[in-house]
Coordinates of C-alpha atoms in Angstrom, one line a residue:
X1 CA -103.0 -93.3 59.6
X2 CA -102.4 -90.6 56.7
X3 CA -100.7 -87.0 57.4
X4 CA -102.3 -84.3 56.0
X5 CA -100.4 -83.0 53.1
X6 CA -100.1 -79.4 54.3
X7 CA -98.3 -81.2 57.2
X8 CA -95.9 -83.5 55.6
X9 CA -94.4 -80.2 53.5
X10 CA -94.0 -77.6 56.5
X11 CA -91.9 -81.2 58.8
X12 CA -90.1 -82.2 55.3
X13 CA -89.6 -78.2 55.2
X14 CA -88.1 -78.4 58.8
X15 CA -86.4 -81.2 57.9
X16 CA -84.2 -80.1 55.1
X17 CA -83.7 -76.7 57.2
X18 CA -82.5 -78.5 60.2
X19 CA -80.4 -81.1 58.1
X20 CA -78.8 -78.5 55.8
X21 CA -77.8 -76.4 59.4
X22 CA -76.5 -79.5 61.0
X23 CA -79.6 -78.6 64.1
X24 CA -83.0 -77.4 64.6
X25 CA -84.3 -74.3 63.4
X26 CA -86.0 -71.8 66.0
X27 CA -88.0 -68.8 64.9
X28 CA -88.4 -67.9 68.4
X29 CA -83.8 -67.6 68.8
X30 CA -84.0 -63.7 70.4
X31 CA -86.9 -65.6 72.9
X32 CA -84.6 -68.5 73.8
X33 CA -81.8 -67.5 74.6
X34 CA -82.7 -64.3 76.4
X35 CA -84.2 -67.0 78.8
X36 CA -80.8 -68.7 78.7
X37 CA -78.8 -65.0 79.2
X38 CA -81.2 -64.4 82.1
X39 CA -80.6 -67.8 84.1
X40 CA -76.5 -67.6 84.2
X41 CA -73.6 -65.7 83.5
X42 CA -72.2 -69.2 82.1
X43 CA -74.2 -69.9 78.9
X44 CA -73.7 -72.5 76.9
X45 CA -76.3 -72.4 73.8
X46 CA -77.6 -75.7 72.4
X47 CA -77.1 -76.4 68.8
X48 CA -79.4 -74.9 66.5
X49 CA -80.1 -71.7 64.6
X50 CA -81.7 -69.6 66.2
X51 CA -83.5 -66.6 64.6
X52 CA -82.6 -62.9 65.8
X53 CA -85.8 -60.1 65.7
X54 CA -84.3 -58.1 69.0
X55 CA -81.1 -57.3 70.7
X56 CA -79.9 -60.1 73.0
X57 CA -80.2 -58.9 77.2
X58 CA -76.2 -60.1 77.6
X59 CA -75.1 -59.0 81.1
X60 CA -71.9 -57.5 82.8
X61 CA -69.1 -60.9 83.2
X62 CA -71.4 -62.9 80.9
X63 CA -69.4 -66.1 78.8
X64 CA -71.7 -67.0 76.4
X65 CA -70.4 -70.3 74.0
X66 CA -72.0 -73.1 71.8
X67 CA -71.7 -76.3 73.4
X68 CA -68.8 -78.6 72.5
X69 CA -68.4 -79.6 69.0
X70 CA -71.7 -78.5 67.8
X71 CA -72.5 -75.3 65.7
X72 CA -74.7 -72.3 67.0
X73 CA -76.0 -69.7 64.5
X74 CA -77.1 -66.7 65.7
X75 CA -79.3 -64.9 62.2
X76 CA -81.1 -62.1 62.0
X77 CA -84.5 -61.9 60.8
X78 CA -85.1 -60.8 57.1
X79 CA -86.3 -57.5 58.3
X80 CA -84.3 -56.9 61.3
X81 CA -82.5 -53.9 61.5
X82 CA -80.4 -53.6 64.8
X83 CA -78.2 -55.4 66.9
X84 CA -77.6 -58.9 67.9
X85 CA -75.3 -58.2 70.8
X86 CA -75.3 -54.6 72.3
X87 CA -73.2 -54.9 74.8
X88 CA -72.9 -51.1 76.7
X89 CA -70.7 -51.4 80.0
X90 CA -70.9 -55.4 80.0
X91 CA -67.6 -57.2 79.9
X92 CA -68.9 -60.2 78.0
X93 CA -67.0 -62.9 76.6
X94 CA -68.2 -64.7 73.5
X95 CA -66.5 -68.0 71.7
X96 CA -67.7 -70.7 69.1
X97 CA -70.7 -68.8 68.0
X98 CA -71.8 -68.4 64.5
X99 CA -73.3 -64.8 63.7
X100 CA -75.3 -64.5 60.0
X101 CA -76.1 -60.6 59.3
X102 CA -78.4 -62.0 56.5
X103 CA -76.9 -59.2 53.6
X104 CA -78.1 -61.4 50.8
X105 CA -82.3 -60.5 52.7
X106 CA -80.9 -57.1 54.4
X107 CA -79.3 -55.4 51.3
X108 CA -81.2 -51.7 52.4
X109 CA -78.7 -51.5 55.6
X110 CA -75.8 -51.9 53.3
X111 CA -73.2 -49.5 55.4
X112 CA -76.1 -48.5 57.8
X113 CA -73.2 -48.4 60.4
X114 CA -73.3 -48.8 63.9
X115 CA -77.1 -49.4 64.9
X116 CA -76.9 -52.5 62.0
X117 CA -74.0 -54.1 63.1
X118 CA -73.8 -57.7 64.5
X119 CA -72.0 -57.4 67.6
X120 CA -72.0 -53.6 69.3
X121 CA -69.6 -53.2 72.2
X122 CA -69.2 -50.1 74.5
X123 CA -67.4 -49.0 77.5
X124 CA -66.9 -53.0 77.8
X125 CA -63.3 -53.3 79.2
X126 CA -61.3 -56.8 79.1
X127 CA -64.5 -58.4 77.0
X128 CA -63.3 -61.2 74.6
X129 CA -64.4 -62.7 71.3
X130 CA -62.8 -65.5 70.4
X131 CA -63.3 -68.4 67.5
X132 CA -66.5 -67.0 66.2
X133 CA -67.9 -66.5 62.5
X134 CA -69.3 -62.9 61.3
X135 CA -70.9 -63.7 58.6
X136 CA -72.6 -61.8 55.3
X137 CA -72.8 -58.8 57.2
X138 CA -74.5 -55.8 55.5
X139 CA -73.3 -53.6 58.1
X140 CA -70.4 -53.7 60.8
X141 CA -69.3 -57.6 61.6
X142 CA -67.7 -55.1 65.1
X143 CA -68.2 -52.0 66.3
X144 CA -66.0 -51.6 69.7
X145 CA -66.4 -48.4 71.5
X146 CA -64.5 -47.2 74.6
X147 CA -63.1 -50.5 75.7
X148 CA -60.2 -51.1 77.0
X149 CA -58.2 -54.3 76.3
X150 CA -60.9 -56.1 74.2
X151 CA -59.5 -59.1 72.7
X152 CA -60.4 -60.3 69.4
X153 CA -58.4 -63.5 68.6
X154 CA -59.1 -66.5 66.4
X155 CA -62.5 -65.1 64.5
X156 CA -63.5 -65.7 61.2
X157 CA -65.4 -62.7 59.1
X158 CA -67.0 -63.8 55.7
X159 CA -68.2 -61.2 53.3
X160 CA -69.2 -58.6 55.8
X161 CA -69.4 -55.2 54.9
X162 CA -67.2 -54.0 57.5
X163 CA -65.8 -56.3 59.6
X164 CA -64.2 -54.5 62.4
X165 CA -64.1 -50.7 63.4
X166 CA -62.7 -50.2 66.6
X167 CA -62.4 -46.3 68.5
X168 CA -61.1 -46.4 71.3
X169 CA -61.8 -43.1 72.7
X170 CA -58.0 -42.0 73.2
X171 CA -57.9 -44.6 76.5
X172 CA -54.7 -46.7 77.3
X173 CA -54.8 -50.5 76.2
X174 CA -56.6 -51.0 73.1
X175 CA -56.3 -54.5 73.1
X176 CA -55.2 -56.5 70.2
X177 CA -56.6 -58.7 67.3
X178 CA -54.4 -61.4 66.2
X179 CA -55.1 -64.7 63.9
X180 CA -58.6 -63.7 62.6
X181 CA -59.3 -64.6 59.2
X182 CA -61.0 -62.0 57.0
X183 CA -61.7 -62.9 53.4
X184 CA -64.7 -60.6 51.3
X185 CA -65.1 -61.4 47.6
X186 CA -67.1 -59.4 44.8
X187 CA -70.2 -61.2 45.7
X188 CA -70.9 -58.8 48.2
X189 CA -70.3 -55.0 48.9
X190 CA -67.5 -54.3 51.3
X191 CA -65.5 -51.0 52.5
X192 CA -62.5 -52.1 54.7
X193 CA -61.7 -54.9 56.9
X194 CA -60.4 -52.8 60.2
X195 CA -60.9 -49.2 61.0
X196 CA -59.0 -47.8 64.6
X197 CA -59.2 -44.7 65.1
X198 CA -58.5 -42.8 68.7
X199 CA -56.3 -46.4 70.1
X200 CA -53.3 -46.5 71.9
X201 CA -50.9 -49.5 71.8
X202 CA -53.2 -51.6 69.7
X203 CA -51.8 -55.0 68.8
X204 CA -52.5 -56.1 65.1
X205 CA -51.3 -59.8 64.9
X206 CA -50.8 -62.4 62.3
X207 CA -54.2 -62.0 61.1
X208 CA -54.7 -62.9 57.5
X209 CA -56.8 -61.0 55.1
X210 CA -58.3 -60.4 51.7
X211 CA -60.6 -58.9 49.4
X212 CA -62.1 -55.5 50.7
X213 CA -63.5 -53.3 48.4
X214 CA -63.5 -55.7 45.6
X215 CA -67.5 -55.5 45.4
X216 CA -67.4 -51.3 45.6
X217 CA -69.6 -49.8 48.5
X218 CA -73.1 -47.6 47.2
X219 CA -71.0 -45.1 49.6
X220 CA -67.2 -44.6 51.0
X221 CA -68.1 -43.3 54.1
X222 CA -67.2 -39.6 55.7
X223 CA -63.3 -40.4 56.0
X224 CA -63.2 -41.1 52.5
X225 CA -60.2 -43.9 52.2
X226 CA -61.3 -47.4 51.7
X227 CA -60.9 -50.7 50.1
X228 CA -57.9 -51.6 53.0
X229 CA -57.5 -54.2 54.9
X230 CA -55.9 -52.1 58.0
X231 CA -56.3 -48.6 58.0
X232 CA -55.3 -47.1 61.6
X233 CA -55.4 -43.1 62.0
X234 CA -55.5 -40.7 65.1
X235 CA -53.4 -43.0 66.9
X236 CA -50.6 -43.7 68.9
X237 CA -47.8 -47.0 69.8
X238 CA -49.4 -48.7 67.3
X239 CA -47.9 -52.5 66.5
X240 CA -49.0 -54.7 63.5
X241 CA -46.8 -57.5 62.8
X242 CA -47.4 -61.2 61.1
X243 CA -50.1 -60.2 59.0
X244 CA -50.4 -61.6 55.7
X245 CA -52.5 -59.5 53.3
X246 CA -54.0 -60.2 49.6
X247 CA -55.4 -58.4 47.4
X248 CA -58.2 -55.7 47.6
X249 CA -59.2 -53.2 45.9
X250 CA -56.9 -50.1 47.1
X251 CA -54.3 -51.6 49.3
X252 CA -53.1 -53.6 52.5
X253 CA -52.5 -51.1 54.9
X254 CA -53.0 -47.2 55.1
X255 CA -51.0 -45.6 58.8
X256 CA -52.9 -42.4 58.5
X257 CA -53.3 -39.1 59.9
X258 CA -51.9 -38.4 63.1
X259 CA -50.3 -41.5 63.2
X260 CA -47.4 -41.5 65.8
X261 CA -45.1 -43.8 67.6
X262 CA -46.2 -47.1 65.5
X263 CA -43.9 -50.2 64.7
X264 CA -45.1 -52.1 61.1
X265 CA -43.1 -55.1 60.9
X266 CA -43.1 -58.5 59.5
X267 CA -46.0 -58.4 57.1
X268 CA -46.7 -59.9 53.8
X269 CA -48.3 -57.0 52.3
X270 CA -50.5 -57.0 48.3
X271 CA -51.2 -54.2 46.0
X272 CA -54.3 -53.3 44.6
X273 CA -56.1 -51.2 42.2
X274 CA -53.0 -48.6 42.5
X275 CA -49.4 -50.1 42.4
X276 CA -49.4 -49.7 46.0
X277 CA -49.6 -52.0 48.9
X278 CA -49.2 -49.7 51.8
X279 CA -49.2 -45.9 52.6
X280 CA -47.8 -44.2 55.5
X281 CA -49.3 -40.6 55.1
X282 CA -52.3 -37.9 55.9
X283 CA -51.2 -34.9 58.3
X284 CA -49.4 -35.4 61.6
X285 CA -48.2 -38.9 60.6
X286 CA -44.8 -39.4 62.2
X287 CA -42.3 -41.7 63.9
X288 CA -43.3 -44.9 62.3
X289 CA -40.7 -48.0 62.0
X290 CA -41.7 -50.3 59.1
X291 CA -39.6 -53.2 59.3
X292 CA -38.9 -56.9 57.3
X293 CA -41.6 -56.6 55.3
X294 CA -42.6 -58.2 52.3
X295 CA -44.1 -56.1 49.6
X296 CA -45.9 -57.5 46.4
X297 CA -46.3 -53.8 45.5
X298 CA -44.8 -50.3 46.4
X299 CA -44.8 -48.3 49.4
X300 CA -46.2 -44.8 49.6
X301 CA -45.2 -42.3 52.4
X302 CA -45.1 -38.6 52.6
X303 CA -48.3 -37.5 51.0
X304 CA -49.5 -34.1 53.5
X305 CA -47.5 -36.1 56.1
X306 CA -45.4 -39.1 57.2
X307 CA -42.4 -37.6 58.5
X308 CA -39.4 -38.8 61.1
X309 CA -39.7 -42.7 59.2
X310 CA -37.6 -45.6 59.9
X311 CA -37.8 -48.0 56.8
X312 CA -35.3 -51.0 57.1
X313 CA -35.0 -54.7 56.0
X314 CA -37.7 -54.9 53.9
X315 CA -38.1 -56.9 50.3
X316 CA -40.3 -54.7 47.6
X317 CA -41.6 -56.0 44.7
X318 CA -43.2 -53.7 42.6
X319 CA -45.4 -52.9 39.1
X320 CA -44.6 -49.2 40.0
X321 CA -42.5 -46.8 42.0
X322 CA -40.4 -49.6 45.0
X323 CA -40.6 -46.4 47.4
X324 CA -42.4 -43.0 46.8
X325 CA -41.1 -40.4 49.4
X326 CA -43.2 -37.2 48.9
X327 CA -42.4 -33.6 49.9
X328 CA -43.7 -34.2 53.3
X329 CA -41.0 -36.7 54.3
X330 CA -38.3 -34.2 55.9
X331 CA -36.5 -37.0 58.4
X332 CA -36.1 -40.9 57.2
X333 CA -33.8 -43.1 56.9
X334 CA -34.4 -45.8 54.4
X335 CA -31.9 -48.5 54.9
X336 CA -31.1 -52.3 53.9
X337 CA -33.9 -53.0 51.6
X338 CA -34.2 -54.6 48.7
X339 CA -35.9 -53.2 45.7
X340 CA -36.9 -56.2 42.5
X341 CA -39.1 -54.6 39.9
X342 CA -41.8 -57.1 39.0
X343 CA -42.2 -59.6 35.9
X344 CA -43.6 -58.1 33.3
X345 CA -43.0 -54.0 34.2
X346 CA -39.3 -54.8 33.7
X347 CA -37.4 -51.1 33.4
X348 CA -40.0 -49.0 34.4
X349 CA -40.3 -46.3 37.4
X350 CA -38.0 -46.1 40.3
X351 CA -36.7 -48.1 43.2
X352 CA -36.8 -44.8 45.4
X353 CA -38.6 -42.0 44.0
X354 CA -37.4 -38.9 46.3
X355 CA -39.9 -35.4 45.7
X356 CA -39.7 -32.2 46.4
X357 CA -37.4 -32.4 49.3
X358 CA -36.8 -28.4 49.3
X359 CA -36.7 -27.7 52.9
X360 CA -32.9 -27.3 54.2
X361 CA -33.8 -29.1 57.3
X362 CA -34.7 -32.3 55.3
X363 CA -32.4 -35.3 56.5
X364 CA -33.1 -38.4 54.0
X365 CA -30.3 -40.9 54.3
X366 CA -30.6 -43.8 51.7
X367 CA -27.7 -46.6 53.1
X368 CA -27.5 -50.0 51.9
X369 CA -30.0 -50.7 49.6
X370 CA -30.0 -53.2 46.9
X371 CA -32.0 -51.9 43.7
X372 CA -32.8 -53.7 40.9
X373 CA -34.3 -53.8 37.2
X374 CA -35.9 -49.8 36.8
X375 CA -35.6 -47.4 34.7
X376 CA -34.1 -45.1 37.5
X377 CA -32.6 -47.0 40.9
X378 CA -32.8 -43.4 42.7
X379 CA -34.8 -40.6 41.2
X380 CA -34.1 -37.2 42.6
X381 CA -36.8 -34.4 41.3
X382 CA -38.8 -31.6 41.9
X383 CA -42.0 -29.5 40.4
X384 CA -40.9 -28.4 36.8
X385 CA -37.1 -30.3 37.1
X386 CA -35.8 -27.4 38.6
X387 CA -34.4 -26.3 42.1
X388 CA -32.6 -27.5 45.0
X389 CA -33.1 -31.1 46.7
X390 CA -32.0 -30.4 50.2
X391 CA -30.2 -33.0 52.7
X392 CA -30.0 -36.1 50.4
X393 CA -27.3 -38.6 51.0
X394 CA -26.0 -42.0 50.2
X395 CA -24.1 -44.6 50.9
X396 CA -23.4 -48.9 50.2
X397 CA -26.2 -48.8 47.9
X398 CA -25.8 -51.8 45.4
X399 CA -27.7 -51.4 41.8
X400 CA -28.0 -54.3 39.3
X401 CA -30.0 -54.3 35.8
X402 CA -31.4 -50.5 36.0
X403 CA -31.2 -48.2 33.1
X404 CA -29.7 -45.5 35.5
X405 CA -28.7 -46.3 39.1
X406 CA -29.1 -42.4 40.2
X407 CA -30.9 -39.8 38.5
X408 CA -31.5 -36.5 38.5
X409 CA -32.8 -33.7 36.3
X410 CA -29.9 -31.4 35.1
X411 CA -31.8 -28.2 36.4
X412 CA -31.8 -29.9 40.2
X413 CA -28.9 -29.3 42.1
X414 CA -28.4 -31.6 45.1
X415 CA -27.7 -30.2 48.9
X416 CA -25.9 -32.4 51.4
X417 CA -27.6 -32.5 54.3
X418 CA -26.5 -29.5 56.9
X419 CA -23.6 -30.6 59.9
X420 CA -25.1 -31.4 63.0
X421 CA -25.5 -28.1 65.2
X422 CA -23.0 -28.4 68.2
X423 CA -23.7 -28.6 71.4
X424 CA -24.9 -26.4 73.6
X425 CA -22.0 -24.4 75.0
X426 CA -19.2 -25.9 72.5
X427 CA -16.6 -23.0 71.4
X428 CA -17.7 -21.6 67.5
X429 CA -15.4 -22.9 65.1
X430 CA -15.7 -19.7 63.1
X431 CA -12.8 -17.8 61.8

């Protein structure tokens, strides 16, 4: 018997789709397993990959997973242009799933935002997402809303747009993300790799990251800083640790506006396009410990805020400035790091770079640092070289290979910082 040969192209056509995806292909995915989501709150998907043309019906205390060693891909259709998951006051838990946003068919929702992105989550306390792939994303990989103590552990994003922006609607218990791989290249446009805004006590662990920005988004969106792989603002008790950052196009990290009460500590963090590998700044940014870091690149704090800082133990490697401390920086204490200027930019800019510190409440205490090959260890200055630096002072700092270990312009005259005001009560020591 002979097979038609309209017939033998569309099965070898099936064929090599089902072989290259290691299962079958199913043009009828948003069908199937909305029949599978409506039968249990248990569901286990068979391999295969499944086309997406309408948001998936998941329900409240849902575990959806791909069976045991096989792969599930969840893509959306070449002209889709919402949701795969929209998950509003569900607590859902989702592992071993593959989800394809499709950018290289879908480039007209490039930063369409929320209503594009893969996997929408609101008001969906304690839900989890654990060892899945967001990939090519053209939109949001994430977009968590409102929920309390989401877990995100153990995910893989690949070249999405935006891979995670989290706002948490100033409730208690974020929730955390920790050992997620995110990795964009210039093949694809990107903007950041986590956004949190409005989160208190957010964990950010040991994830590893790279590459935002390096393909430049059409638009930077309404907040205006991007290219980061961790940019947190309007938020509170913050802690990132273990994360090891490469390069993107701006920087590793910003801690931005109204930024309080946050620990940073234990990171390998990269520079970018600037010399700069993190930033702790933007108005109302205060009380933030950045500890035993590693820096391939400087550290920024103090621009229109970043004030009452604790930076200790960390190694900084930099092309440009080791620390910048700008005029917003009244209260920090920068202690027991270690400043190496970087091959190649040998003698240049400063190990500690302290501006316009002209209020006489300022209290900057530089102790125990080890600075070494710049043009100027310490540099003391303000606007035009002239003027007072207020409440500057140092102590067991160690200097090797620099062309001056403290420097200041002649017309800045340095003021210790003021004595501590007694205590309430205490007799005047006035004469």
């Amino acid at each position: 018997m002979s097979i038609p040969a309209a017939a033998m192209a569309a099965f070898s056509l099936l064929l090599s789709s089902t072989q290259a995806s290691g299962g079958p292909v199913y043009a009828d995915g948003t069908a199937r397993i909305n029949a599978l989501l409506g039968a249990s709150l248990d569901v286990v998907i068979p391999p295969g990959v499944y086309t997406i043309y309408g948001e998936l019906d998941v329900r409240n205390g849902q575990t959806i997973s791909a069976a045991a060693d096989t792969k599930v891909i969840l893509k959306t259709a070449d002209g889709y242009t919402g949701r795969i998951i929209n998950a509003s006051y569900e607590r859902v838990t989702v592992r071993n799933i593959t989800f394809d946003g499709n950018y290289a068919r879908r480039m007209s929702l490039e930063g369409a935002g929320n209503s594009a992105a893969l996997v929408h989550v609101a008001n969906g306390a304690d839900s989890v997402f654990e060892n899945n792939v967001f990939q090519y994303a053209p939109s949001h990989a994430m977009y968590v809303y409102k929920s309390p103590r989401v877990k995100i552990r153990g995910n893989t994003f690949h070249e999405t747009y935006y891979a995670i922006r989290m706002d948490g609607d100033n409730l208690p218990e974020s929730g955390t993300i920790e050992g997620n791989a995110f990795k964009n290249t210039d093949a694809y446009k990107s903007i950041q790799h986590l956004t949190a805004t409005a989160t208190h006590n957010l964990v950010v662990r040991n994830n590893t990251w790279e590459g935002a920005g390096l393909a430049e988004p059409t638009s930077h969106g309404y907040e205006g800083t991007w290219g980061n792989s961790i940019y947190i603002f309007d938020s509170t008790g913050y802690l990132v640790e273990g994360n090891k950052v490469g390069r993107n196009h701006w920087s590793s990290l910003v801690s931005g506006s109204n930024g309080k009460n946050a620990i940073i500590r234990n990171n390998s963090f990269t520079d970018g396009k600037t010399s700069i590998a993190a930033w702790i700044e933007q108005g109302g940014a205060e009380y933030i410990t950045f500890d035993s870091n590693q820096l391939d690149g400087g550290l920024f704090v103090g621009d229109n805020g970043g004030d009452h800082l604790t930076i200790t133990n960390n190694v900084i490697r930099s092309r440009g400035v080791g620390i910048d401390v700008s005029f917003a920086t009244k209260t920090a204490l920068i202690q027991g790091n270690k400043f190496y200027k970087r091959a190649g930019y040998e003698r240049t800019g400063s190990g500690i770079y302290l501006w316009e510190k002209k209020d006489p409440a300022t209290n900057v205490q530089v102790i125990g640092n080890h600075i070494e090959g710049y043009d100027k260890g310490i540099a003391i200055n303000n606007r035009g070289g002239i003027g007072r630096a207020h409440g500057i002072s140092f102590s067991g700092n160690t200097f090797a290979n620099n062309t001056h270990d403290v420097h200041a312009p002649s017309g800045i005259q340095l003021i210790p910082p003021a004595p501590p005001a007694p205590p309430a009560g205490a007799p005047s020591t006035a004469r």
